[in-house]
Amino acid sequence: MANIMIRTAVSGGLTFYLPKRDLEASISSIEFDTQEKWGGELKLDNGGIYYIDPIARPPRLPISLRARRIGAAED
Amino acid sequence: MTTLSREETEALIAEVLEVYPEKAKKDRAKHLTVNDQSIEQSKKCITSNRKTLPGVMTVRGCAYAGSKGVVWGPIKDMIHISHGPIGCGQFSRAGRRNYYVGTTGVDTFATMNFTSDFQEKDIVFGGDKKLSKLIEEIDQLFPLNKGISVQSECPIGLIGDDIEAIAKKTSAAIGKPVVPVRCEGFRGVSQSLGHHIANDTIRDWVLDKRDGVTMETTPYDVAIIGDYNIGGDAWATRILLEEMALRVVAQWSGDGTLAEMMNTPKVKLNLLHCYRSMNYISRHMEEKYGIPYMEYNFFGLTKIIESMRRIAAFFDDSVKEKCEAVIARYQPMVDAVIARFKPRLQGKKVMLYVGGLRPRHIIGAYEDLGMEVVGTGYEFGHNDDYDRTIKEMGNATLIYDDANGFELEEFVKRIKPDMVGSGIKEKYIFQKMGIPFRQMHSWDYSGPYHGYDGFGIFARDMDIALSNPVWNNLLPPWKKVTAEAVKEAA
Ligand code: SF4
């Protein structure tokens, strides 16, 4: 588990930030994207996949969450 | 000067890598690349933020340098103790030209060196007592200090002194903030982690100290973050922002104070110049206080105008109008600068190798003068820096990460740029090779380079370096004679 931060990108999409490794990547897909259920599997454009427990859509971004890495570490 | 094609540049990289042993070659190959603007993600072509290869001459610094030298050092009304042996602080003292106003030694302390001067017995028995005593003495001798930060050097981490406990205790005793910073030099691969650690200590020990205290605010409050006021850069920036009728509440951290930092959570917009060293705290403020941050670039006409418009777009129409008025007012001044210098500089090629933000931020300023940047690289950049660089650089130009002395020299020999912009460690090598050089860390005792005022100075400095008559006198007279004789004979 690692702390991550999700924020709205300048271009409008979502970006993923992992402070521990100073890793910034855009989120290419998010598993659940509705008002009540938001989160799940996050696919990053660098090939990484992370999982966050689904929550109600946060009223404001950025938000810090706990995430689990799925699959091998990307670099 | 030669322009290389993509294949030639690739061949050049391969040729330079030839001298390394197999393993080193494989490692370094990942850090050198030929720019391809069609690539969206830098990690596909370049690896960065990795440990430097042992045995090569890197120009990187340590985490202590990133914290004490970059982020904390320019906070002028605090005293920053270099905690540990005397060398780290003394050899880095006042080397960075972050200007400030104030009376040094009375109410400002940025160029002074405070150290706990560790001796053998402190290493053996621990330096806690010494540090407490030092902090109390400092507060007696310099009562106008607003706070103290303890910047750990390597031995502190090795012997495991509890500087956090001392900080809490002494802070209560002197009634001022004492911030322990665990920025031992061995942490991380470069100064970059030092920036991060320093940002985190600001978050934990400074930023929330005035939460709940009200301050008179306006809808136009902004903070300048990551402008270190090298040669007065932040002042040149501040002038422009104030002319746009914005109120600059804080300058982090060039000519900045502790109170300004504590007031920053009340601003409307954080303006982030050096993304690399201060993005951490900007992200934190965005999440905790809902203050958006914006990366901007005040180098060179094109980028200044673009950035000012983007900043103005955050505010109401009155700011937008003022922004346009400012742009219009300065236009004749920059027109004159360009008319004077562009014909002299047109077509010249530049190679850069700097840190932080400059490898990408100054490209636009050179282009405004008709010059071209043919190679660039970061000492301690990360992938997100390179992501932002690819688009700024021309196709088939060279990009190098954590380049070492040998590689830079070989690249310069082959690419033959008209000018190199890098730091003091590279300066004399290239000047002796007969290549005009400007220090792009410290502006070579000049500056500011930010903003409209800075652009004129930048253009003049580049011209001074390139047009210096010394470059025609590199050949000693006796060799010149033979060269002419040969020509005549031919
Ligand atoms: S690496 Fe350690 S000893 Fe060297 S300058 Fe940095 S803090 Fe000091």
Coordinates of C-alpha atoms and ligand atoms in Angstrom, one line a residue:
Chain A
M1 CA 0.0 0.0 0.0
A2 CA 1.2 3.4 -0.8
N3 CA -0.1 6.9 -0.5
I4 CA -1.0 8.4 -3.8
M5 CA -2.6 11.7 -4.9
I6 CA -5.1 12.1 -7.7
R7 CA -5.6 15.5 -9.3
T8 CA -7.2 17.1 -12.3
A9 CA -4.8 17.6 -15.1
V10 CA -4.5 20.9 -16.9
S11 CA -5.8 19.0 -20.0
G12 CA -8.9 17.9 -18.0
G13 CA -8.1 14.3 -17.4
L14 CA -6.8 12.8 -14.1
T15 CA -3.2 12.6 -13.0
F16 CA -1.7 10.1 -10.6
Y17 CA 1.1 11.1 -8.3
L18 CA 3.1 8.7 -6.1
P19 CA 5.1 11.0 -3.7
K20 CA 7.3 8.2 -2.4
R21 CA 8.8 7.7 -5.9
D22 CA 8.1 11.1 -7.3
L23 CA 6.2 9.5 -10.0
E24 CA 3.7 11.4 -12.1
A25 CA 1.5 9.8 -14.7
S26 CA -1.8 10.3 -16.3
I27 CA -4.7 8.0 -15.6
S28 CA -5.9 6.5 -18.8
S29 CA -8.8 4.6 -17.3
I30 CA -10.7 4.4 -14.0
E31 CA -12.8 1.3 -13.3
F32 CA -15.8 3.0 -11.6
D33 CA -16.6 6.6 -12.5
T34 CA -20.1 7.4 -11.1
Q35 CA -21.3 9.7 -8.4
E36 CA -21.7 7.0 -5.8
K37 CA -18.9 4.7 -6.8
W38 CA -15.6 6.0 -7.9
G39 CA -12.2 4.3 -7.9
G40 CA -11.3 0.7 -8.4
E41 CA -8.6 -0.1 -10.8
L42 CA -6.6 2.8 -12.2
K43 CA -4.7 2.2 -15.4
L44 CA -1.8 4.5 -15.9
D45 CA -0.4 5.6 -19.2
N46 CA 3.0 4.4 -18.2
G47 CA 1.7 0.8 -18.0
G48 CA 1.3 0.7 -14.2
I49 CA -2.0 -0.5 -12.6
Y50 CA -3.1 0.6 -9.1
Y51 CA -6.2 -0.2 -7.1
I52 CA -8.0 2.1 -4.8
D53 CA -11.0 1.1 -2.8
P54 CA -14.1 2.6 -4.5
I55 CA -15.6 5.6 -2.7
A56 CA -18.2 8.2 -3.4
R57 CA -16.9 10.6 -6.0
P58 CA -14.7 13.1 -4.0
P59 CA -16.3 16.6 -4.0
R60 CA -12.9 18.2 -4.7
L61 CA -9.6 17.1 -6.2
P62 CA -6.8 16.6 -5.5
I63 CA -7.3 13.9 -3.0
S64 CA -4.8 11.6 -1.2
L65 CA -5.7 8.0 -1.0
R66 CA -4.1 4.6 -0.2
A67 CA -3.5 2.5 -3.3
R68 CA -2.3 -1.0 -4.0
R69 CA -0.1 -1.8 -6.9
I70 CA -1.3 -4.5 -9.2
G71 CA 1.4 -6.3 -11.2
A72 CA 5.0 -5.5 -11.6
A73 CA 6.5 -2.1 -10.7
E74 CA 6.8 0.2 -13.7
D75 CA 9.8 2.5 -13.9
Chain B
M1 CA 28.8 24.3 -36.0
T2 CA 27.2 21.4 -37.6
T3 CA 23.6 20.2 -37.7
L4 CA 23.3 16.5 -37.2
S5 CA 20.6 14.3 -38.5
R6 CA 18.8 11.8 -36.3
E7 CA 21.1 8.9 -37.5
E8 CA 24.2 11.0 -36.9
T9 CA 23.1 11.9 -33.4
E10 CA 22.4 8.3 -32.6
A11 CA 25.8 7.4 -34.0
L12 CA 27.4 10.1 -31.9
I13 CA 25.8 8.6 -28.7
A14 CA 27.0 5.2 -29.6
E15 CA 30.5 6.5 -30.3
V16 CA 30.7 8.3 -26.9
L17 CA 29.4 5.2 -25.1
E18 CA 32.2 3.1 -26.8
V19 CA 34.8 3.8 -24.1
Y20 CA 32.7 2.5 -21.2
P21 CA 32.9 -1.1 -20.0
E22 CA 29.9 -3.3 -21.0
K23 CA 27.8 -2.7 -17.9
A24 CA 28.4 1.0 -17.7
K25 CA 27.6 1.3 -21.3
K26 CA 24.3 -0.3 -20.9
D27 CA 23.5 1.9 -17.9
R28 CA 24.5 5.2 -19.6
A29 CA 22.8 4.3 -22.8
K30 CA 19.4 4.7 -21.0
H31 CA 20.3 8.2 -20.0
L32 CA 21.1 9.6 -23.5
T33 CA 18.6 10.0 -26.2
V34 CA 17.7 11.8 -29.5
N35 CA 14.6 13.9 -29.1
D36 CA 11.5 12.7 -30.8
Q37 CA 8.6 15.1 -30.4
S38 CA 6.1 12.5 -31.3
I39 CA 6.8 10.6 -28.1
E40 CA 4.3 11.4 -25.4
Q41 CA 6.1 9.9 -22.5
S42 CA 9.7 10.5 -21.8
K43 CA 10.2 7.1 -20.0
K44 CA 10.0 5.5 -23.4
C45 CA 13.3 7.1 -24.4
I46 CA 15.1 8.3 -21.3
T47 CA 15.7 7.1 -17.8
S48 CA 16.2 9.6 -15.1
N49 CA 16.6 10.1 -11.3
R50 CA 18.8 7.0 -10.9
K51 CA 22.0 6.6 -8.9
T52 CA 25.0 8.0 -10.7
L53 CA 27.4 5.4 -12.0
P54 CA 30.4 5.1 -9.7
G55 CA 33.6 6.4 -11.3
V56 CA 32.3 9.0 -13.6
M57 CA 32.5 12.8 -12.9
T58 CA 28.9 13.7 -12.2
V59 CA 28.0 17.3 -11.4
R60 CA 25.2 16.5 -9.0
G61 CA 24.9 17.6 -5.5
C62 CA 23.6 15.9 -2.3
A63 CA 20.3 16.1 -0.5
Y64 CA 21.8 18.6 2.0
A65 CA 22.6 20.9 -0.9
G66 CA 19.0 20.6 -2.1
S67 CA 17.6 21.5 1.3
K68 CA 20.1 23.9 2.8
G69 CA 21.2 25.5 -0.5
V70 CA 18.0 25.6 -2.5
V71 CA 14.8 25.5 -0.5
W72 CA 15.6 26.6 3.1
G73 CA 18.8 28.7 2.5
P74 CA 17.1 31.7 0.9
I75 CA 14.6 32.1 3.7
K76 CA 16.4 35.2 4.9
D77 CA 15.1 35.9 8.4
M78 CA 15.8 32.4 9.6
I79 CA 19.1 30.9 10.7
H80 CA 20.0 27.7 9.0
I81 CA 22.4 25.6 11.0
S82 CA 24.6 23.2 9.0
H83 CA 24.5 20.5 11.6
G84 CA 27.6 18.4 11.4
P85 CA 31.2 19.0 10.4
I86 CA 32.1 22.4 9.2
G87 CA 32.9 21.7 5.5
C88 CA 29.5 21.2 4.0
G89 CA 28.3 24.6 5.2
Q90 CA 31.5 26.5 4.6
F91 CA 32.1 25.3 1.1
S92 CA 28.5 26.1 0.0
R93 CA 28.3 29.4 1.9
A94 CA 26.9 32.3 -0.2
G95 CA 27.7 30.6 -3.4
R96 CA 24.1 30.9 -4.8
R97 CA 23.3 34.4 -5.8
N98 CA 19.9 34.6 -4.2
Y99 CA 19.6 38.3 -3.5
Y100 CA 17.7 39.7 -0.5
V101 CA 17.2 43.0 1.2
G102 CA 18.0 43.3 4.9
T103 CA 21.0 43.8 7.1
T104 CA 23.0 40.6 7.1
G105 CA 23.8 39.5 10.7
V106 CA 21.1 41.7 12.2
D107 CA 17.8 40.8 10.7
T108 CA 18.7 38.6 7.7
F109 CA 21.2 35.8 7.7
A110 CA 21.2 34.2 4.2
T111 CA 24.9 34.6 3.3
M112 CA 26.2 33.6 6.8
N113 CA 27.4 30.2 7.7
F114 CA 26.2 28.7 11.0
T115 CA 27.5 25.3 11.9
S116 CA 27.8 23.0 14.8
D117 CA 31.3 22.1 13.7
F118 CA 31.3 18.5 14.7
Q119 CA 34.5 17.1 16.2
E120 CA 35.5 13.5 16.9
K121 CA 34.0 13.6 20.4
D122 CA 30.6 14.8 19.1
I123 CA 30.5 11.8 16.7
V124 CA 31.4 9.4 19.6
F125 CA 29.2 10.9 22.3
G126 CA 26.5 12.4 20.1
G127 CA 25.9 16.1 19.3
D128 CA 22.5 16.7 21.0
K129 CA 23.9 18.8 23.8
K130 CA 26.0 20.9 21.5
L131 CA 23.0 21.5 19.3
S132 CA 20.8 22.7 22.1
K133 CA 23.6 25.0 23.3
L134 CA 24.2 26.3 19.8
I135 CA 20.5 27.2 19.3
E136 CA 20.3 29.1 22.6
E137 CA 23.6 30.9 21.8
I138 CA 22.3 31.8 18.3
D139 CA 19.1 33.2 19.8
Q140 CA 21.1 35.4 22.2
L141 CA 23.6 36.7 19.6
F142 CA 21.0 37.2 16.9
P143 CA 17.8 38.0 18.6
L144 CA 16.1 39.3 15.5
N145 CA 16.0 35.8 13.9
K146 CA 12.5 34.6 13.3
G147 CA 13.3 30.9 13.5
I148 CA 16.0 28.3 13.1
S149 CA 16.3 25.3 10.9
V150 CA 18.6 22.4 11.5
Q151 CA 20.1 21.0 8.3
S152 CA 21.6 17.6 9.0
E153 CA 24.8 16.6 7.3
C154 CA 25.7 13.0 6.7
P155 CA 27.2 12.1 10.1
I156 CA 24.0 13.1 11.9
G157 CA 22.0 10.3 10.2
L158 CA 24.9 7.9 10.7
I159 CA 25.1 8.4 14.5
G160 CA 21.4 8.7 14.9
D161 CA 21.1 11.9 16.8
D162 CA 17.5 12.8 17.7
I163 CA 17.3 16.3 16.2
E164 CA 13.5 16.3 16.3
A165 CA 13.5 16.1 20.1
I166 CA 16.1 18.8 20.4
A167 CA 14.1 21.0 18.0
K168 CA 10.9 20.6 20.1
K169 CA 12.7 21.3 23.3
T170 CA 14.7 24.3 22.1
S171 CA 11.7 25.7 20.2
A172 CA 9.8 25.9 23.5
A173 CA 12.9 27.5 25.2
I174 CA 13.5 30.2 22.7
G175 CA 9.8 30.7 21.7
K176 CA 10.5 30.5 18.0
P177 CA 10.1 27.7 15.4
V178 CA 13.0 25.3 15.2
V179 CA 12.7 23.0 12.2
P180 CA 14.7 19.8 12.0
V181 CA 15.5 18.7 8.5
R182 CA 16.7 15.2 7.9
C183 CA 18.5 16.0 4.7
E184 CA 21.6 14.0 5.2
G185 CA 23.6 14.0 2.0
F186 CA 23.5 10.3 1.5
R187 CA 19.7 10.2 1.1
G188 CA 18.5 9.9 -2.5
V189 CA 20.6 10.0 -5.7
S190 CA 20.9 13.8 -6.0
Q191 CA 19.9 17.1 -4.5
S192 CA 16.4 16.3 -5.8
L193 CA 15.4 14.3 -2.7
G194 CA 16.7 17.1 -0.6
H195 CA 14.1 19.4 -2.2
H196 CA 11.4 16.9 -1.4
I197 CA 12.6 16.5 2.2
A198 CA 12.7 20.2 2.7
N199 CA 9.2 20.6 1.2
D200 CA 7.9 18.0 3.6
T201 CA 9.4 19.8 6.6
I202 CA 7.9 23.0 5.5
R203 CA 4.6 21.2 5.3
D204 CA 5.0 19.6 8.7
W205 CA 6.6 22.4 10.7
V206 CA 5.7 25.7 9.1
L207 CA 2.7 25.8 6.8
D208 CA -0.1 25.3 9.1
K209 CA 1.2 27.5 11.9
R210 CA -1.1 30.4 11.0
D211 CA -4.2 28.4 10.2
G212 CA -7.1 30.1 11.9
V213 CA -5.3 33.4 12.2
T214 CA -7.0 35.9 9.9
M215 CA -5.2 38.0 7.5
E216 CA -6.5 40.8 5.4
T217 CA -6.8 39.3 1.9
T218 CA -7.8 40.4 -1.5
P219 CA -9.1 38.4 -4.4
Y220 CA -5.8 39.0 -6.2
D221 CA -3.4 37.4 -3.8
V222 CA -0.7 35.2 -5.3
A223 CA 2.5 33.6 -4.1
I224 CA 5.6 33.2 -6.2
I225 CA 6.9 29.7 -5.5
G226 CA 10.3 28.3 -6.7
D227 CA 11.8 31.6 -7.8
Y228 CA 15.1 31.8 -6.0
N229 CA 15.8 35.4 -6.9
I230 CA 19.1 34.6 -8.6
G231 CA 20.5 38.0 -9.5
G232 CA 17.1 39.5 -8.6
D233 CA 14.9 37.2 -10.7
A234 CA 12.0 37.2 -8.3
W235 CA 12.0 41.0 -8.1
A236 CA 11.7 41.2 -11.9
T237 CA 8.8 38.7 -11.7
R238 CA 7.1 40.5 -8.9
I239 CA 7.2 43.8 -10.8
L240 CA 5.2 42.3 -13.6
L241 CA 2.7 40.6 -11.4
E242 CA 2.1 43.8 -9.4
E243 CA 1.7 45.7 -12.6
M244 CA -1.1 43.3 -13.4
A245 CA -2.6 44.4 -10.1
L246 CA -2.0 41.1 -8.4
R247 CA -0.8 41.2 -4.8
V248 CA 2.3 39.1 -4.2
V249 CA 1.9 37.8 -0.6
A250 CA 5.0 35.5 -0.6
Q251 CA 8.2 34.9 -2.4
W252 CA 9.4 31.3 -1.9
S253 CA 12.2 31.3 -1.4
G254 CA 14.2 34.2 -2.8
D255 CA 14.1 37.2 -0.6
G256 CA 11.4 35.4 1.3
T257 CA 10.6 35.3 5.0
L258 CA 9.2 32.8 7.4
A259 CA 6.0 34.9 7.9
E260 CA 5.4 34.9 4.1
M261 CA 5.6 31.2 4.0
M262 CA 3.1 30.9 6.9
N263 CA 0.7 33.3 5.1
T264 CA 0.8 31.4 1.8
P265 CA -2.1 29.1 2.6
K266 CA -4.3 32.3 2.3
V267 CA -3.5 33.1 -1.3
K268 CA -5.7 32.5 -4.3
L269 CA -3.1 31.0 -6.7
N270 CA 0.3 29.6 -6.3
L271 CA 2.6 30.5 -9.2
L272 CA 5.2 27.8 -9.5
H273 CA 8.4 28.6 -11.4
C274 CA 10.7 25.8 -10.5
Y275 CA 8.5 22.8 -10.7
R276 CA 11.2 20.3 -9.7
S277 CA 12.1 21.8 -6.3
M278 CA 8.7 23.1 -5.1
N279 CA 6.0 20.9 -6.8
Y280 CA 5.7 18.9 -3.6
I281 CA 4.5 21.8 -1.4
S282 CA 2.3 23.1 -4.2
R283 CA 0.5 19.8 -4.5
H284 CA 0.0 19.7 -0.8
M285 CA -1.5 23.2 -0.7
E286 CA -3.7 22.3 -3.6
E287 CA -5.1 19.4 -1.7
K288 CA -5.3 20.8 1.8
Y289 CA -6.2 24.5 1.1
G290 CA -7.7 24.2 -2.4
I291 CA -5.1 26.6 -3.8
P292 CA -4.5 25.8 -7.4
Y293 CA -1.0 26.0 -8.7
M294 CA 0.2 27.0 -12.1
E295 CA 3.5 26.3 -13.7
Y296 CA 4.7 29.4 -15.6
N297 CA 7.8 30.6 -17.4
F298 CA 9.1 34.1 -17.3
F299 CA 12.1 33.5 -19.6
G300 CA 12.0 35.2 -23.0
L301 CA 9.3 37.3 -24.6
T302 CA 7.1 34.6 -26.0
K303 CA 6.9 32.6 -22.8
I304 CA 6.4 35.7 -20.7
I305 CA 3.4 36.8 -22.7
E306 CA 2.0 33.3 -22.8
S307 CA 2.4 32.9 -19.0
M308 CA 1.0 36.4 -18.1
R309 CA -2.1 35.6 -20.1
R310 CA -2.5 32.3 -18.5
I311 CA -2.1 33.9 -15.0
A312 CA -4.6 36.6 -15.9
A313 CA -7.1 34.0 -17.1
F314 CA -7.4 32.9 -13.4
F315 CA -8.7 36.3 -12.4
D316 CA -11.4 38.7 -13.5
D317 CA -11.5 41.0 -16.5
S318 CA -9.8 43.9 -14.8
V319 CA -6.6 41.8 -14.4
K320 CA -6.9 40.6 -18.0
E321 CA -7.1 44.2 -19.2
K322 CA -4.1 45.2 -17.1
C323 CA -2.2 42.2 -18.4
E324 CA -2.8 43.3 -22.0
A325 CA -1.8 46.9 -21.1
V326 CA 1.4 45.6 -19.5
I327 CA 2.2 43.5 -22.5
A328 CA 1.6 46.5 -24.8
R329 CA 3.6 48.8 -22.7
Y330 CA 6.7 46.6 -22.7
Q331 CA 6.5 45.7 -26.4
P332 CA 8.5 48.7 -27.7
M333 CA 11.2 47.8 -25.2
V334 CA 11.5 44.2 -26.2
D335 CA 11.2 45.2 -29.9
A336 CA 14.3 47.3 -29.4
V337 CA 16.1 44.4 -27.6
I338 CA 15.3 42.0 -30.4
A339 CA 16.1 44.5 -33.2
R340 CA 19.5 45.1 -31.6
F341 CA 20.5 41.6 -30.7
K342 CA 18.7 39.2 -33.0
P343 CA 20.8 40.0 -36.0
R344 CA 23.9 39.4 -34.0
L345 CA 22.7 36.1 -32.5
Q346 CA 20.6 34.7 -35.3
G347 CA 21.3 31.1 -36.1
K348 CA 23.7 30.4 -33.3
K349 CA 23.4 27.0 -31.6
V350 CA 23.4 26.5 -27.9
M351 CA 23.9 23.4 -25.7
L352 CA 22.6 23.5 -22.2
Y353 CA 23.2 21.4 -19.2
V354 CA 21.6 22.7 -16.0
G355 CA 19.3 21.6 -13.2
G356 CA 15.8 22.3 -12.0
L357 CA 13.7 24.1 -14.6
R358 CA 16.1 25.8 -16.9
P359 CA 16.9 23.1 -19.3
R360 CA 13.4 23.6 -20.7
H361 CA 12.5 27.0 -19.5
I362 CA 15.2 29.0 -21.3
I363 CA 14.8 27.4 -24.6
G364 CA 12.1 29.9 -25.5
A365 CA 14.3 32.8 -24.6
Y366 CA 17.0 31.6 -27.0
E367 CA 14.5 31.1 -29.7
D368 CA 13.2 34.6 -29.3
L369 CA 16.7 35.7 -30.2
G370 CA 16.8 33.5 -33.2
M371 CA 19.1 31.0 -31.5
E372 CA 18.6 27.3 -31.4
V373 CA 19.1 24.9 -28.6
V374 CA 20.6 21.7 -30.0
G375 CA 21.2 19.8 -26.8
T376 CA 19.8 19.9 -23.3
G377 CA 19.8 17.9 -20.1
Y378 CA 19.1 17.9 -16.4
E379 CA 21.5 17.1 -13.6
F380 CA 18.7 15.7 -11.4
G381 CA 15.5 15.9 -13.4
H382 CA 12.8 13.2 -13.2
N383 CA 10.6 11.7 -15.8
D384 CA 7.9 14.4 -15.4
D385 CA 10.6 17.0 -16.3
Y386 CA 11.6 15.2 -19.4
D387 CA 7.9 14.8 -20.4
R388 CA 7.7 18.6 -20.3
T389 CA 11.0 19.0 -22.2
I390 CA 10.4 16.8 -25.3
K391 CA 7.8 19.2 -26.7
E392 CA 10.1 22.2 -26.2
M393 CA 13.1 20.8 -28.0
G394 CA 13.5 20.4 -31.7
N395 CA 13.4 17.0 -33.3
A396 CA 16.7 15.0 -33.5
T397 CA 18.3 17.2 -30.8
L398 CA 20.3 15.6 -28.1
I399 CA 19.0 15.0 -24.6
Y400 CA 21.2 13.8 -21.7
D401 CA 20.4 13.0 -18.2
D402 CA 23.0 13.2 -15.4
A403 CA 25.7 13.7 -18.0
N404 CA 29.3 13.5 -16.8
G405 CA 32.4 15.5 -17.8
F406 CA 33.5 13.1 -20.4
E407 CA 30.2 12.8 -22.2
L408 CA 29.6 16.6 -22.3
E409 CA 33.1 17.2 -23.7
E410 CA 32.7 14.6 -26.4
F411 CA 29.2 15.9 -27.4
V412 CA 30.5 19.4 -27.6
K413 CA 33.5 18.4 -29.6
R414 CA 31.2 16.8 -32.2
I415 CA 28.2 19.0 -32.2
K416 CA 30.4 22.1 -32.1
P417 CA 27.7 24.5 -30.7
D418 CA 28.4 28.2 -30.8
M419 CA 27.8 28.4 -27.1
V420 CA 27.4 26.3 -24.0
G421 CA 25.3 27.2 -21.0
S422 CA 26.0 25.3 -17.9
G423 CA 27.5 25.7 -14.4
I424 CA 30.8 26.7 -12.9
K425 CA 32.2 23.1 -13.0
E426 CA 31.9 23.0 -16.8
K427 CA 32.8 26.6 -17.5
Y428 CA 36.5 26.5 -17.8
I429 CA 36.7 23.2 -19.7
F430 CA 34.6 24.7 -22.5
Q431 CA 36.2 28.1 -22.5
K432 CA 39.6 26.4 -22.9
M433 CA 38.1 24.5 -25.8
G434 CA 37.4 27.9 -27.3
I435 CA 33.7 27.8 -26.9
P436 CA 31.8 30.8 -25.5
F437 CA 30.2 30.0 -22.2
R438 CA 27.5 31.4 -19.9
Q439 CA 26.8 30.1 -16.5
M440 CA 23.1 29.3 -16.4
H441 CA 22.9 28.6 -12.7
S442 CA 24.2 31.9 -11.4
W443 CA 23.9 34.0 -14.5
D444 CA 27.6 34.6 -14.4
Y445 CA 27.4 37.5 -11.9
S446 CA 24.7 39.1 -14.0
G447 CA 20.9 38.9 -13.9
P448 CA 18.0 39.1 -13.5
Y449 CA 17.0 37.0 -16.5
H450 CA 13.3 36.7 -15.6
G451 CA 10.6 39.0 -16.9
Y452 CA 10.9 41.8 -19.5
D453 CA 13.8 43.5 -17.7
G454 CA 15.6 40.2 -17.5
F455 CA 15.1 39.4 -21.2
G456 CA 17.1 42.5 -22.2
I457 CA 19.9 41.5 -19.8
F458 CA 19.8 38.0 -21.0
A459 CA 20.1 39.0 -24.7
R460 CA 23.0 41.4 -23.9
D461 CA 24.9 38.7 -21.9
M462 CA 24.6 36.2 -24.7
D463 CA 25.9 38.8 -27.1
I464 CA 28.8 39.7 -24.8
A465 CA 29.8 36.0 -24.5
L466 CA 29.6 35.3 -28.2
S467 CA 31.1 38.5 -29.5
N468 CA 34.0 38.6 -27.1
P469 CA 37.2 39.3 -29.2
V470 CA 39.1 36.7 -27.2
W471 CA 37.7 33.9 -29.3
N472 CA 39.7 35.2 -32.3
N473 CA 42.9 35.0 -30.3
L474 CA 42.8 31.4 -29.3
L475 CA 45.6 30.5 -31.7
P476 CA 49.0 31.7 -30.4
P477 CA 50.8 34.2 -32.7
W478 CA 53.5 31.9 -33.7
K479 CA 51.0 29.3 -34.9
K480 CA 49.0 32.0 -36.6
V481 CA 52.0 33.0 -38.7
T482 CA 52.4 29.5 -39.9
A483 CA 48.8 29.2 -40.7
E484 CA 49.0 32.3 -42.9
A485 CA 52.2 31.2 -44.5
V486 CA 50.6 27.9 -45.4
K487 CA 47.7 29.7 -46.9
E488 CA 50.0 31.9 -48.9
A489 CA 52.1 29.0 -50.1
A490 CA 49.0 27.2 -51.2
Ligands
SF4_1 S1 27.2 14.4 1.0 FE1 27.1 14.7 3.3 S2 29.2 15.3 3.8 FE2 29.0 15.7 1.6 S3 28.3 17.8 1.5 FE3 26.5 16.5 1.5 S4 25.9 16.5 3.6 FE4 28.0 17.2 3.6

